[in-house]
């Protein structure tokens, strides 16, 4: 059962994905998660800084 070429539900012995220790989709998922975490951190920092500036201006 193949969804995409190179990404198989049941790993074939002769496929390169089976020989590599980490499947390609796992690498992609980890990369997307890392990018999302970094973006969230940047957004949190910018929101915190803007909130602090707004509070300082209000008082």
Coordinates of C-alpha atoms in Angstrom, one line a residue:
X1 CA 0.0 0.0 0.0
X2 CA 1.7 3.1 -1.2
X3 CA 0.4 6.6 -0.5
X4 CA 3.2 8.6 -2.1
X5 CA 6.2 7.3 -4.0
X6 CA 8.9 6.6 -1.4
X7 CA 6.4 6.7 1.5
X8 CA 5.0 3.2 2.1
X9 CA 2.7 2.0 4.9
X10 CA 4.3 -1.4 4.8
X11 CA 8.1 -0.9 4.4
X12 CA 9.5 -3.0 1.6
X13 CA 12.9 -4.5 2.2
X14 CA 14.3 -3.1 -1.1
X15 CA 13.0 0.4 -0.6
X16 CA 15.5 3.1 0.6
X17 CA 13.1 4.3 3.2
X18 CA 13.3 0.9 5.0
X19 CA 17.1 1.0 5.0
X20 CA 17.4 4.5 6.5
X21 CA 17.0 4.5 10.3
X22 CA 14.6 7.5 10.3
X23 CA 11.7 7.7 7.7
X24 CA 11.4 10.8 5.6
X25 CA 8.0 11.8 7.0
X26 CA 9.3 11.7 10.6
X27 CA 12.1 14.1 9.6
X28 CA 9.5 16.4 7.9
X29 CA 7.2 16.3 11.0
X30 CA 10.0 17.1 13.4
X31 CA 11.1 20.0 11.1
X32 CA 7.6 21.4 10.9
X33 CA 7.2 21.1 14.7
X34 CA 10.5 22.8 15.4
X35 CA 9.6 25.7 13.0
X36 CA 6.2 26.0 14.7
X37 CA 7.8 26.1 18.2
X38 CA 10.3 28.7 17.1
X39 CA 7.5 30.8 15.5
X40 CA 5.4 30.5 18.7
X41 CA 8.3 31.6 20.8
X42 CA 9.0 34.6 18.6
X43 CA 5.3 35.6 18.7
X44 CA 5.1 35.2 22.5
X45 CA 8.2 37.4 23.0
X46 CA 6.9 40.1 20.6
X47 CA 3.5 40.0 22.3
X48 CA 5.1 40.2 25.8
X49 CA 7.2 43.1 24.7
X50 CA 4.3 45.0 23.1
X51 CA 2.2 44.3 26.2
X52 CA 4.9 45.6 28.5
X53 CA 5.3 48.7 26.4
X54 CA 1.6 49.3 26.4
X55 CA 1.3 48.9 30.2
X56 CA 4.2 51.3 30.7
X57 CA 2.6 53.9 28.5
X58 CA -0.8 53.5 30.2
X59 CA 0.6 54.1 33.7

